[in-house]
Coordinates of C-alpha atoms and ligand atoms in Angstrom, one line a residue:
M362 CA 58.7 -273.9 -39.3
S363 CA 56.0 -272.6 -37.0
F364 CA 56.9 -270.0 -34.3
T365 CA 55.3 -267.6 -32.2
L366 CA 56.2 -263.8 -31.7
H367 CA 55.0 -261.6 -28.8
G368 CA 54.0 -258.0 -29.1
V369 CA 51.6 -255.5 -27.6
P370 CA 47.7 -256.1 -28.4
V371 CA 46.2 -253.2 -30.3
T372 CA 42.6 -254.3 -31.3
N373 CA 40.6 -257.2 -30.4
G374 CA 40.1 -259.9 -33.0
I375 CA 41.7 -262.4 -35.1
A376 CA 43.3 -262.0 -38.5
I377 CA 44.6 -264.9 -40.7
G378 CA 46.5 -264.0 -43.9
R379 CA 49.6 -263.8 -45.8
A380 CA 52.4 -261.5 -44.9
L381 CA 52.9 -258.5 -47.2
R382 CA 56.1 -256.7 -46.2
I383 CA 56.3 -253.0 -46.7
A384 CA 60.1 -252.8 -46.7
P385 CA 62.5 -255.7 -46.8
S386 CA 65.2 -255.1 -44.3
A387 CA 67.8 -255.8 -46.8
M388 CA 67.2 -252.9 -49.1
D389 CA 64.8 -250.0 -49.0
V390 CA 63.0 -250.1 -52.4
K391 CA 59.6 -249.1 -53.6
H392 CA 56.8 -251.6 -53.4
Y393 CA 53.7 -251.6 -55.6
L394 CA 51.7 -254.0 -57.6
V395 CA 51.9 -253.4 -61.3
P396 CA 48.6 -253.1 -63.0
A397 CA 46.9 -256.3 -64.2
G398 CA 48.0 -256.9 -67.8
S399 CA 51.3 -255.1 -67.6
E400 CA 53.3 -257.9 -66.0
K401 CA 55.1 -258.6 -69.4
D402 CA 56.2 -254.9 -69.6
E403 CA 57.6 -255.2 -66.0
E404 CA 59.4 -258.4 -66.7
K405 CA 61.0 -256.5 -69.7
R406 CA 61.9 -253.7 -67.4
L407 CA 63.8 -256.0 -65.2
L408 CA 65.6 -257.9 -67.9
N409 CA 66.4 -254.7 -69.5
A410 CA 68.1 -253.5 -66.4
F411 CA 70.1 -256.7 -66.2
E412 CA 71.3 -256.1 -69.8
V413 CA 72.3 -252.5 -69.0
V414 CA 74.5 -253.7 -66.3
R415 CA 75.9 -256.5 -68.4
V416 CA 77.1 -254.0 -71.1
E417 CA 78.3 -251.6 -68.4
L418 CA 80.4 -254.3 -66.7
K419 CA 81.7 -255.4 -70.0
A420 CA 82.7 -251.8 -70.9
I421 CA 84.4 -251.3 -67.6
R422 CA 86.3 -254.7 -68.0
A423 CA 87.5 -253.7 -71.5
G424 CA 88.5 -250.2 -70.4
L425 CA 90.8 -251.5 -67.5
P426 CA 94.2 -249.9 -67.7
D427 CA 97.1 -252.3 -68.4
A428 CA 98.4 -251.4 -65.0
A429 CA 95.2 -252.4 -63.0
P430 CA 95.7 -255.0 -60.4
E431 CA 94.8 -258.6 -61.7
E432 CA 92.2 -258.8 -58.8
M433 CA 90.3 -256.0 -60.5
A434 CA 89.6 -257.9 -63.6
A435 CA 88.8 -261.1 -61.6
F436 CA 86.3 -259.2 -59.5
L437 CA 84.5 -257.7 -62.5
D438 CA 84.4 -261.4 -64.0
V439 CA 82.8 -262.7 -60.7
H440 CA 80.1 -259.8 -60.9
A441 CA 79.5 -260.6 -64.6
M442 CA 79.0 -264.3 -63.7
I443 CA 76.6 -263.6 -60.8
L444 CA 74.6 -261.3 -63.1
A445 CA 74.3 -263.8 -65.7
D446 CA 73.2 -266.5 -63.2
P447 CA 69.5 -267.2 -63.8
T448 CA 69.0 -267.7 -60.0
L449 CA 69.0 -263.9 -59.8
T450 CA 66.3 -263.5 -62.5
E451 CA 64.1 -266.6 -62.5
K452 CA 62.3 -266.1 -59.1
P453 CA 61.8 -262.3 -59.7
L454 CA 60.2 -263.0 -63.0
E455 CA 58.0 -265.4 -61.3
L456 CA 57.0 -262.8 -58.7
I457 CA 56.2 -260.3 -61.3
Q458 CA 54.1 -262.8 -63.4
H459 CA 52.3 -264.4 -60.6
R460 CA 52.0 -261.7 -57.9
R461 CA 52.3 -258.5 -60.0
Y462 CA 55.3 -257.3 -57.8
N463 CA 57.2 -254.3 -59.3
A464 CA 60.6 -255.2 -60.5
E465 CA 62.5 -253.7 -57.5
W466 CA 60.4 -255.5 -55.1
A467 CA 60.7 -258.8 -56.8
L468 CA 64.5 -258.4 -57.0
A469 CA 64.8 -257.4 -53.4
T470 CA 62.7 -260.3 -52.2
Q471 CA 65.0 -262.8 -54.0
L472 CA 68.1 -260.9 -52.8
E473 CA 66.9 -261.4 -49.1
D474 CA 66.4 -265.2 -49.8
L475 CA 69.9 -265.5 -51.3
L476 CA 71.4 -263.6 -48.5
E477 CA 69.9 -265.8 -45.9
Q478 CA 71.1 -269.0 -47.7
F479 CA 74.5 -267.6 -47.8
A480 CA 74.6 -266.7 -44.2
E481 CA 74.2 -270.3 -43.5
I482 CA 77.2 -271.4 -45.5
E483 CA 80.2 -272.6 -43.2
D484 CA 82.9 -271.8 -45.7
E485 CA 84.0 -268.3 -44.9
Y486 CA 85.1 -267.5 -48.5
L487 CA 81.9 -268.6 -49.9
R488 CA 79.9 -267.0 -47.3
E489 CA 81.4 -263.6 -48.1
R490 CA 80.3 -263.8 -51.8
A491 CA 77.0 -262.5 -50.5
T492 CA 78.5 -259.2 -50.6
D493 CA 79.2 -259.6 -54.4
I494 CA 75.7 -260.6 -54.9
R495 CA 74.4 -257.6 -52.9
Q496 CA 76.6 -255.3 -55.0
V497 CA 75.4 -256.7 -58.4
V498 CA 71.9 -256.4 -57.2
E499 CA 72.6 -252.7 -56.1
R500 CA 73.8 -252.0 -59.6
V501 CA 70.7 -253.5 -61.2
M502 CA 68.5 -251.5 -58.7
K503 CA 70.3 -248.3 -59.7
V504 CA 69.4 -248.8 -63.3
L505 CA 65.8 -249.6 -62.3
H506 CA 65.6 -246.4 -60.2
H507 CA 67.1 -244.3 -63.0
G508 CA 64.4 -242.1 -64.7
D509 CA 61.6 -243.8 -62.6
D510 CA 58.4 -241.6 -62.1
H511 CA 59.0 -241.5 -58.3
Q512 CA 56.8 -244.2 -57.4
T513 CA 56.4 -243.9 -53.7
L514 CA 54.4 -245.3 -50.7
N515 CA 51.4 -243.6 -52.2
S516 CA 51.4 -246.0 -55.1
F517 CA 51.8 -248.9 -52.7
Y518 CA 48.7 -247.9 -51.0
K519 CA 46.9 -247.4 -54.2
S520 CA 48.0 -250.6 -55.8
I521 CA 47.5 -252.6 -52.8
S522 CA 43.8 -251.6 -52.7
D523 CA 43.5 -253.3 -56.1
T524 CA 44.5 -256.7 -54.6
D525 CA 42.0 -259.4 -54.5
R526 CA 41.2 -260.7 -51.0
L527 CA 42.5 -257.8 -49.2
N528 CA 41.1 -259.1 -46.0
E529 CA 43.8 -261.9 -46.1
V530 CA 46.5 -259.4 -46.5
I531 CA 48.6 -258.8 -43.3
V532 CA 51.0 -255.9 -43.5
V533 CA 54.3 -256.4 -41.8
A534 CA 56.5 -253.2 -41.4
H535 CA 59.2 -252.0 -39.0
D536 CA 56.9 -249.0 -38.2
I537 CA 54.1 -247.3 -39.6
A538 CA 53.7 -243.6 -38.8
P539 CA 50.2 -242.3 -38.0
P540 CA 50.0 -240.3 -41.2
D541 CA 50.7 -243.4 -43.2
M542 CA 48.4 -245.4 -41.1
M543 CA 45.7 -243.0 -42.0
R544 CA 46.1 -243.9 -45.7
F545 CA 44.9 -247.5 -44.8
K546 CA 41.4 -246.0 -44.0
D547 CA 40.1 -246.8 -47.4
I548 CA 41.7 -250.3 -47.6
A549 CA 40.0 -253.1 -45.7
L550 CA 43.2 -255.0 -44.7
G551 CA 43.3 -258.2 -42.8
G552 CA 45.6 -256.9 -40.1
F553 CA 49.0 -255.5 -39.5
I554 CA 52.1 -256.0 -37.5
T555 CA 55.0 -253.6 -36.6
D556 CA 58.3 -253.9 -34.9
L557 CA 57.8 -250.7 -32.9
G558 CA 55.1 -249.1 -31.1
G559 CA 53.1 -249.4 -27.9
R560 CA 49.5 -249.8 -26.8
T561 CA 48.7 -246.2 -27.0
S562 CA 51.0 -245.0 -29.8
H563 CA 49.2 -242.9 -32.2
T564 CA 49.7 -245.7 -35.0
A565 CA 47.9 -248.1 -32.5
I566 CA 45.0 -245.6 -31.9
V567 CA 44.5 -245.2 -35.6
A568 CA 44.5 -248.9 -36.2
R569 CA 41.9 -249.3 -33.4
S570 CA 39.7 -246.8 -35.3
L571 CA 40.0 -249.0 -38.4
D572 CA 39.0 -252.0 -36.3
I573 CA 41.6 -254.2 -37.9
P574 CA 43.4 -256.8 -35.7
A575 CA 47.0 -255.6 -35.1
A576 CA 50.0 -256.2 -33.0
V577 CA 52.7 -253.5 -32.5
G578 CA 56.0 -253.7 -30.6
V579 CA 56.5 -257.2 -32.2
R580 CA 60.3 -256.8 -32.1
R581 CA 62.1 -258.0 -35.2
A582 CA 58.9 -259.2 -36.7
S583 CA 59.8 -257.6 -40.1
E584 CA 63.2 -259.4 -40.1
L585 CA 61.7 -262.9 -39.0
I586 CA 58.5 -262.8 -41.1
H587 CA 59.0 -263.5 -44.7
Q588 CA 57.1 -262.3 -47.7
D589 CA 54.0 -264.6 -48.1
D590 CA 54.3 -266.4 -44.8
W591 CA 50.9 -267.5 -43.3
L592 CA 50.2 -265.5 -40.3
I593 CA 47.7 -265.4 -37.5
I594 CA 47.3 -262.2 -35.3
D595 CA 45.7 -262.9 -32.1
G596 CA 44.8 -259.3 -31.5
D597 CA 43.5 -259.7 -27.9
R598 CA 46.9 -261.1 -26.7
G599 CA 49.3 -259.3 -29.1
I600 CA 50.6 -262.6 -30.5
V601 CA 51.6 -263.5 -33.9
I602 CA 51.9 -267.1 -35.1
V603 CA 54.0 -267.5 -38.1
D604 CA 53.4 -270.5 -40.3
P605 CA 50.8 -272.1 -38.1
S606 CA 50.0 -275.9 -38.2
P607 CA 46.9 -276.9 -39.8
L608 CA 45.4 -277.8 -36.4
I609 CA 46.1 -274.3 -35.0
L610 CA 44.7 -272.6 -38.1
E611 CA 41.6 -274.6 -37.9
E612 CA 41.2 -273.5 -34.1
Y613 CA 41.7 -269.8 -35.0
R614 CA 39.3 -270.0 -37.9
H615 CA 36.8 -271.3 -35.6
L616 CA 37.5 -268.5 -33.1
Q617 CA 37.4 -266.0 -35.9
S618 CA 33.9 -266.9 -36.8
Q619 CA 32.7 -267.0 -33.3
R620 CA 34.1 -263.5 -32.9
K621 CA 32.2 -262.4 -35.9
L622 CA 28.9 -263.8 -34.3
E623 CA 29.5 -262.1 -31.0
K624 CA 30.0 -258.7 -32.9
K625 CA 26.7 -259.4 -34.6
K626 CA 25.0 -260.1 -31.4
L627 CA 26.2 -256.9 -29.9
L628 CA 24.5 -254.9 -32.6
R629 CA 21.1 -255.6 -30.8
L630 CA 22.4 -253.3 -28.1
K631 CA 22.6 -250.3 -30.4
H632 CA 19.3 -248.8 -29.6
T633 CA 19.4 -249.7 -25.9
P634 CA 19.6 -246.8 -23.6
T635 CA 22.9 -246.8 -21.8
V636 CA 21.7 -247.1 -18.2
T637 CA 23.4 -249.2 -15.4
M638 CA 21.3 -251.8 -13.4
D639 CA 20.9 -249.3 -10.7
G640 CA 19.7 -246.6 -13.1
V641 CA 22.9 -244.4 -13.6
A642 CA 22.6 -242.9 -17.1
V643 CA 25.9 -243.0 -19.0
D644 CA 26.8 -240.9 -22.1
L645 CA 28.9 -243.0 -24.6
M646 CA 30.6 -240.6 -27.2
A647 CA 32.9 -241.3 -30.0
N648 CA 36.6 -240.3 -30.7
V649 CA 37.1 -239.4 -34.4
E650 CA 40.0 -238.5 -36.5
M651 CA 38.2 -237.3 -39.7
P652 CA 34.8 -235.7 -40.6
D653 CA 33.9 -239.1 -42.4
D654 CA 34.0 -240.8 -39.2
A655 CA 31.0 -238.9 -37.9
G656 CA 28.4 -241.0 -39.7
L657 CA 30.1 -244.1 -38.4
A658 CA 30.1 -242.8 -34.9
L659 CA 26.3 -242.0 -35.2
D660 CA 25.6 -245.5 -36.6
S661 CA 27.3 -247.1 -33.7
G662 CA 24.9 -245.3 -31.3
A663 CA 27.2 -242.7 -30.0
V664 CA 25.5 -239.6 -28.4
G665 CA 28.0 -237.1 -29.7
I666 CA 31.7 -236.8 -30.5
G667 CA 33.7 -236.4 -27.4
L668 CA 37.1 -236.0 -29.0
F669 CA 37.8 -235.0 -32.6
R670 CA 41.6 -235.2 -33.0
S671 CA 41.9 -232.3 -35.5
E672 CA 45.6 -232.8 -36.0
F673 CA 44.8 -235.5 -38.5
L674 CA 43.4 -232.9 -40.8
F675 CA 46.9 -231.4 -40.8
M676 CA 48.9 -234.5 -41.6
N677 CA 50.1 -235.7 -45.0
R678 CA 50.1 -232.2 -46.4
K679 CA 53.7 -231.6 -47.3
G680 CA 54.0 -228.6 -45.2
K681 CA 50.7 -226.9 -46.6
M682 CA 48.3 -226.5 -43.8
P683 CA 44.6 -226.5 -44.1
D684 CA 43.4 -222.9 -44.4
E685 CA 40.4 -221.5 -42.4
D686 CA 37.9 -222.2 -45.1
E687 CA 39.0 -225.9 -45.5
Q688 CA 39.1 -226.4 -41.8
F689 CA 35.7 -224.7 -41.4
G690 CA 34.3 -227.2 -44.0
A691 CA 35.6 -230.2 -42.2
Y692 CA 34.2 -229.1 -38.8
R693 CA 30.8 -228.1 -40.4
Q694 CA 30.6 -231.3 -42.2
T695 CA 31.2 -233.1 -38.8
V696 CA 28.8 -231.2 -36.8
E697 CA 26.1 -231.4 -39.3
A698 CA 26.6 -235.2 -39.6
M699 CA 26.0 -235.5 -35.9
K700 CA 22.5 -234.0 -36.3
G701 CA 22.3 -231.7 -33.3
L702 CA 24.4 -234.1 -30.9
P703 CA 27.4 -232.4 -29.3
V704 CA 30.9 -232.3 -31.1
T705 CA 34.0 -231.5 -29.2
I706 CA 36.9 -230.3 -31.5
R707 CA 40.3 -230.6 -29.9
T708 CA 42.7 -228.0 -31.3
I709 CA 45.7 -229.5 -33.0
D710 CA 47.8 -231.7 -31.0
I711 CA 51.0 -232.4 -32.9
G712 CA 54.3 -233.7 -31.6
A713 CA 55.6 -236.7 -29.9
D714 CA 54.5 -239.6 -32.2
K715 CA 52.2 -237.3 -34.2
P716 CA 54.3 -235.6 -36.9
L717 CA 52.7 -233.4 -39.4
D718 CA 54.5 -235.2 -42.2
V719 CA 56.5 -238.3 -43.0
D720 CA 59.0 -238.6 -45.7
E721 CA 58.6 -241.0 -48.6
D722 CA 60.0 -243.9 -46.9
G723 CA 57.5 -243.4 -44.1
R724 CA 60.1 -241.8 -41.6
S725 CA 59.4 -238.9 -39.5
A726 CA 61.4 -236.5 -37.5
Y727 CA 61.4 -237.5 -33.8
L728 CA 59.6 -235.0 -31.6
S729 CA 59.9 -235.3 -28.0
P730 CA 56.8 -235.9 -25.9
L731 CA 58.1 -233.4 -23.5
G732 CA 58.7 -230.7 -26.1
L733 CA 56.8 -228.3 -28.0
R734 CA 53.7 -230.4 -28.4
A735 CA 49.9 -229.6 -28.6
I736 CA 48.9 -226.2 -27.0
R737 CA 52.5 -225.2 -26.4
W738 CA 53.0 -225.5 -30.3
S739 CA 49.7 -223.6 -30.9
L740 CA 50.7 -220.7 -28.6
S741 CA 54.0 -220.5 -30.4
E742 CA 52.1 -220.2 -33.5
P743 CA 49.2 -217.8 -32.7
D744 CA 48.3 -216.9 -36.2
M745 CA 47.8 -220.6 -36.9
F746 CA 45.8 -221.1 -33.7
L747 CA 43.6 -218.2 -34.5
I748 CA 42.8 -219.6 -37.9
Q749 CA 41.7 -222.8 -36.2
I750 CA 39.7 -221.2 -33.6
R751 CA 37.9 -219.0 -36.2
A752 CA 37.2 -222.2 -38.2
I753 CA 35.7 -223.8 -35.2
L754 CA 33.7 -220.7 -34.2
R755 CA 32.2 -220.4 -37.7
A756 CA 31.1 -224.1 -37.7
S757 CA 29.6 -223.6 -34.3
I758 CA 26.3 -222.3 -35.5
F759 CA 25.6 -225.4 -37.6
G760 CA 25.3 -227.6 -34.4
Q761 CA 26.4 -228.0 -30.9
M762 CA 30.2 -227.4 -30.7
K763 CA 32.8 -227.3 -28.0
I764 CA 36.5 -226.5 -27.9
L765 CA 38.9 -228.9 -26.2
I766 CA 42.5 -227.7 -25.4
P767 CA 45.3 -230.4 -25.1
M768 CA 48.2 -230.5 -22.8
L769 CA 47.5 -227.5 -20.6
A770 CA 49.4 -227.4 -17.3
H771 CA 50.0 -223.8 -16.3
A772 CA 47.4 -221.0 -15.4
Q773 CA 49.1 -218.5 -17.8
E774 CA 48.7 -221.1 -20.5
I775 CA 44.9 -221.3 -20.1
D776 CA 44.8 -217.6 -19.7
Q777 CA 46.7 -217.0 -23.0
T778 CA 44.6 -219.6 -24.7
L779 CA 41.3 -218.0 -23.6
A780 CA 42.5 -214.5 -24.6
L781 CA 43.1 -215.8 -28.1
I782 CA 39.7 -217.5 -28.3
E783 CA 38.4 -214.0 -27.3
T784 CA 40.5 -212.4 -30.0
A785 CA 39.1 -214.8 -32.6
K786 CA 35.6 -214.1 -31.6
K787 CA 36.3 -210.2 -31.9
Q788 CA 37.9 -210.7 -35.3
L789 CA 34.6 -212.5 -36.5
E790 CA 32.5 -210.0 -35.0
D791 CA 34.3 -207.3 -36.7
Q792 CA 33.6 -209.1 -40.0
G793 CA 30.1 -209.7 -39.2
V794 CA 30.5 -213.4 -39.2
L795 CA 28.1 -215.4 -37.0
F796 CA 29.3 -217.9 -34.3
D797 CA 28.0 -219.3 -31.0
P798 CA 29.2 -216.7 -28.5
N799 CA 28.7 -219.2 -25.6
I800 CA 30.6 -221.9 -26.9
K801 CA 32.2 -224.1 -24.2
V802 CA 35.9 -224.3 -23.7
G803 CA 37.4 -227.3 -21.8
A804 CA 40.8 -228.7 -21.1
M805 CA 42.5 -232.2 -21.5
I806 CA 43.6 -233.4 -18.1
E807 CA 46.6 -235.4 -19.3
I808 CA 49.7 -233.9 -17.4
P809 CA 49.8 -235.0 -13.7
A810 CA 50.4 -231.4 -12.7
A811 CA 47.0 -230.4 -14.2
A812 CA 45.3 -233.3 -12.4
L813 CA 46.9 -232.1 -9.1
A814 CA 46.1 -228.5 -9.6
L815 CA 42.6 -229.0 -10.8
P816 CA 41.0 -225.7 -9.2
L817 CA 43.0 -223.7 -11.7
F818 CA 41.1 -225.5 -14.5
I819 CA 37.7 -225.6 -12.8
K820 CA 37.9 -221.9 -12.2
R821 CA 38.7 -220.9 -15.8
L822 CA 37.0 -223.5 -18.0
D823 CA 33.7 -225.0 -18.7
F824 CA 34.4 -228.9 -18.9
L825 CA 37.4 -231.3 -18.5
S826 CA 38.3 -234.4 -20.3
I827 CA 40.9 -236.9 -19.0
G828 CA 43.4 -238.0 -21.5
T829 CA 44.6 -241.2 -19.9
N830 CA 47.1 -242.1 -22.6
D831 CA 49.3 -239.1 -21.9
L832 CA 48.3 -239.0 -18.1
I833 CA 49.8 -242.5 -17.9
Q834 CA 52.7 -241.6 -20.0
Y835 CA 53.7 -238.7 -18.0
T836 CA 52.9 -240.1 -14.6
L837 CA 55.0 -243.2 -15.1
A838 CA 57.8 -241.4 -17.3
I839 CA 57.0 -244.1 -20.0
D840 CA 57.3 -242.9 -23.8
R841 CA 53.8 -244.4 -24.9
A842 CA 55.2 -245.0 -28.3
D843 CA 58.4 -247.0 -27.2
N844 CA 57.9 -250.7 -27.3
A845 CA 61.1 -251.1 -25.1
V846 CA 59.1 -249.7 -22.2
A847 CA 55.6 -251.1 -23.3
H848 CA 55.6 -253.5 -20.4
L849 CA 55.9 -250.6 -17.8
Y850 CA 52.8 -248.8 -19.2
D851 CA 50.3 -249.6 -16.4
P852 CA 46.9 -248.2 -16.2
M853 CA 46.5 -249.9 -12.9
H854 CA 49.4 -248.4 -11.3
P855 CA 48.0 -247.0 -8.0
A856 CA 49.3 -243.4 -8.9
V857 CA 47.5 -243.5 -12.1
L858 CA 44.3 -244.8 -10.6
R859 CA 44.4 -242.2 -7.8
L860 CA 44.9 -239.4 -10.3
I861 CA 42.0 -240.3 -12.3
A862 CA 39.7 -240.8 -9.5
G863 CA 40.7 -237.5 -7.8
V864 CA 39.9 -235.6 -11.0
I865 CA 36.6 -237.2 -11.3
R866 CA 35.7 -236.7 -7.7
D867 CA 36.8 -233.0 -7.4
A868 CA 35.1 -232.2 -10.8
K869 CA 31.8 -234.0 -9.7
A870 CA 32.0 -232.2 -6.3
V871 CA 31.3 -228.8 -8.2
N872 CA 29.2 -230.1 -11.0
M873 CA 32.0 -229.6 -13.5
P874 CA 31.3 -231.8 -16.5
V875 CA 34.1 -234.5 -16.7
S876 CA 34.8 -237.3 -19.2
V877 CA 37.6 -239.7 -20.1
C878 CA 38.8 -239.7 -23.7
G879 CA 41.9 -241.7 -23.4
E880 CA 42.0 -245.4 -24.5
M881 CA 41.0 -246.5 -21.1
A882 CA 37.4 -245.3 -21.9
G883 CA 37.3 -248.0 -24.6
E884 CA 38.8 -250.9 -22.6
S885 CA 35.9 -252.9 -21.3
S886 CA 38.1 -254.3 -18.7
M887 CA 38.2 -250.8 -17.3
T888 CA 34.6 -250.0 -17.6
R889 CA 33.6 -251.1 -14.1
V890 CA 36.5 -249.3 -12.5
L891 CA 35.6 -246.1 -14.2
L892 CA 32.0 -246.3 -13.2
G893 CA 33.0 -247.1 -9.6
M894 CA 34.9 -243.8 -9.6
G895 CA 31.9 -242.0 -10.5
L896 CA 32.4 -241.5 -14.2
T897 CA 29.4 -241.1 -16.4
D898 CA 30.8 -239.6 -19.7
F899 CA 33.0 -241.8 -21.8
S900 CA 34.4 -241.0 -25.3
L901 CA 35.8 -243.9 -27.0
H902 CA 36.4 -245.4 -30.4
F903 CA 32.9 -246.2 -32.0
N904 CA 34.2 -249.7 -32.7
Q905 CA 34.4 -250.3 -29.0
L906 CA 31.1 -248.6 -28.0
L907 CA 28.9 -251.5 -27.9
T908 CA 31.4 -253.7 -26.1
V909 CA 31.6 -251.0 -23.4
K910 CA 27.8 -250.5 -23.3
K911 CA 27.5 -254.2 -22.6
E912 CA 29.5 -253.7 -19.4
V913 CA 27.6 -250.6 -18.4
L914 CA 24.1 -252.5 -18.7
R915 CA 25.4 -255.1 -16.4
A916 CA 26.8 -252.8 -13.8
D917 CA 25.6 -251.8 -10.4
V918 CA 27.5 -248.5 -9.7
G919 CA 26.4 -248.5 -5.9
S920 CA 28.3 -251.7 -5.2
L921 CA 31.1 -250.7 -7.7
K922 CA 31.9 -247.5 -5.7
V923 CA 32.5 -249.4 -2.5
A924 CA 34.7 -251.9 -4.3
V925 CA 36.6 -249.1 -6.2
D926 CA 37.3 -247.3 -2.9
Q927 CA 39.1 -250.5 -1.8
L928 CA 41.0 -250.5 -5.0
L929 CA 42.1 -247.0 -4.5
S930 CA 43.3 -247.6 -1.0
A931 CA 45.4 -250.6 -2.3
I932 CA 49.1 -249.9 -3.0
E933 CA 50.7 -253.4 -3.2
P934 CA 50.3 -255.3 -6.3
D935 CA 48.4 -258.4 -4.6
E936 CA 46.1 -255.8 -2.7
L937 CA 45.3 -254.3 -6.1
Q938 CA 44.7 -257.6 -7.8
S939 CA 42.3 -258.8 -5.2
A940 CA 40.3 -255.6 -5.2
L941 CA 40.2 -255.8 -9.0
N942 CA 39.0 -259.4 -8.8
K943 CA 36.2 -258.2 -6.4
I944 CA 35.1 -255.6 -8.9
N945 CA 35.1 -258.0 -11.7
S946 CA 33.1 -260.5 -9.7
L947 CA 30.2 -258.0 -8.8
Ligands
LIG1118 C1 45.0 -239.0 -24.4 O1 46.3 -238.5 -24.1 O2 44.5 -239.8 -23.6 C2 44.2 -238.5 -25.5 C3 43.0 -238.9 -25.6 O3 44.9 -237.8 -26.4 P1 45.9 -238.4 -27.5 O4 46.0 -240.0 -27.4 O5 45.5 -237.9 -28.8 O6 47.2 -237.8 -27.0
LIG1119 MG1 47.0 -236.7 -25.2

């Protein structure tokens, strides 16, 4: 039966494919595809586990003391009967043979189906037999787990990359932590869907950089979608259509090929200078997570890297941080790949939904977005911070480098940070190591307090970069990763617009370079608004660069400024809407 689920859009585009569920809700088990040719061995592994349990149950039954209650024996008999029933093995064996599922995954899939069927039985006694089935399966699972070689999510990612027609695989999961999402980088998946997450959660941001259609915050998707269900992700609207009718499928296939064509057409703009109709030159820079992204950024026509999220170098390291040489290597690789264009390295910004590590099941410790995040964490770990600064400084002689500090709010934080940068410079000088002594240091403006106390920043720093993701989160008190409040995450809230416009205006008034590097910079629906506020420096995902460039080329900043002034004086939703309509009609 076809049905539609609604979530939060992450990337534009359409994905059509079959569901691949990372973890069935009924049981947390390992998922991987067994290597081609070893299906028979896996079948044997499953049947052997059943046999072990059969012998085990028989021994327990035989060893029951005479005084044991009669129900005990009856209970063991029921379990032995369930175990012997071919329903429990036939389907899993098929899944192993035809889909190369590992035994645990195949068995868990069948268990889920059976549990669903049982849930619909009216007779209460029979319905409750579902518990017996679950217990029997758990026994078999235990045997399968015993002595295993700790296959983890890693093996899942590795094995999935061997699958044919990967672009027709749509991963469905309760949640995917950003470090896990990173591992999809080398796998060209069709798309993914998660129960949790918001538009600017870091999982969504990484997905956007991978340019695969995705919907997050699709509540209960992992429960309602079954393995192998046909799915359509409408990434523009955050809609998931499960088991679509042939007509709908046809329509979306058509849309999908249209999209591909449009993308191809956009490529023609790659070498066109980014100048508005009235001659305002605009710099479109790239946001990246890893050194390898630099080449892609350059290919997309980016004129530099406006935000290197260095924390991604620190993830998935099982507590072992990259040392100074390793970091230096990564920064040097990035700046060299950009061939003389500027590269802005943001110092580590962990915390909130960016944990350093996740456990084997993809879970991570929750870190409050109001807690020891970003520069607060760095200042509490000065030795670690100095290592990072020294690594950036050493790489600074291989190109044009800048340092960007996340989450600053207080004057003393800025002063402390600058003092540590001076210490790092002194340490390198003492060792005779070369670096750019005039390296520029800037601040992310992403806390309302910073936006409202801008002179503190202008006086002490060389440039500013507005982090709209956090600025919106903290202005509206909306956890950006929490899908329960995703509908309140509103970039068009008058308070948000006024803060952003104020920062751009005040910085420009004193010739302080200012850019926007939050997701807003990559949303083509906001390009005109930002241009009208006077913004000329954007940093965005390279995948979005040409779409934004297209908007810039069509814009007339002179008339946008007048229309955006009206938008900024609007406060009621209907006033805002009509001001926005006007901006979009220009
Ligand atoms: C932001 O907050 O807008 C930003 C660019 O930083 P991050 O998304 O990494 O928090
Ligand atoms: Mg931020």
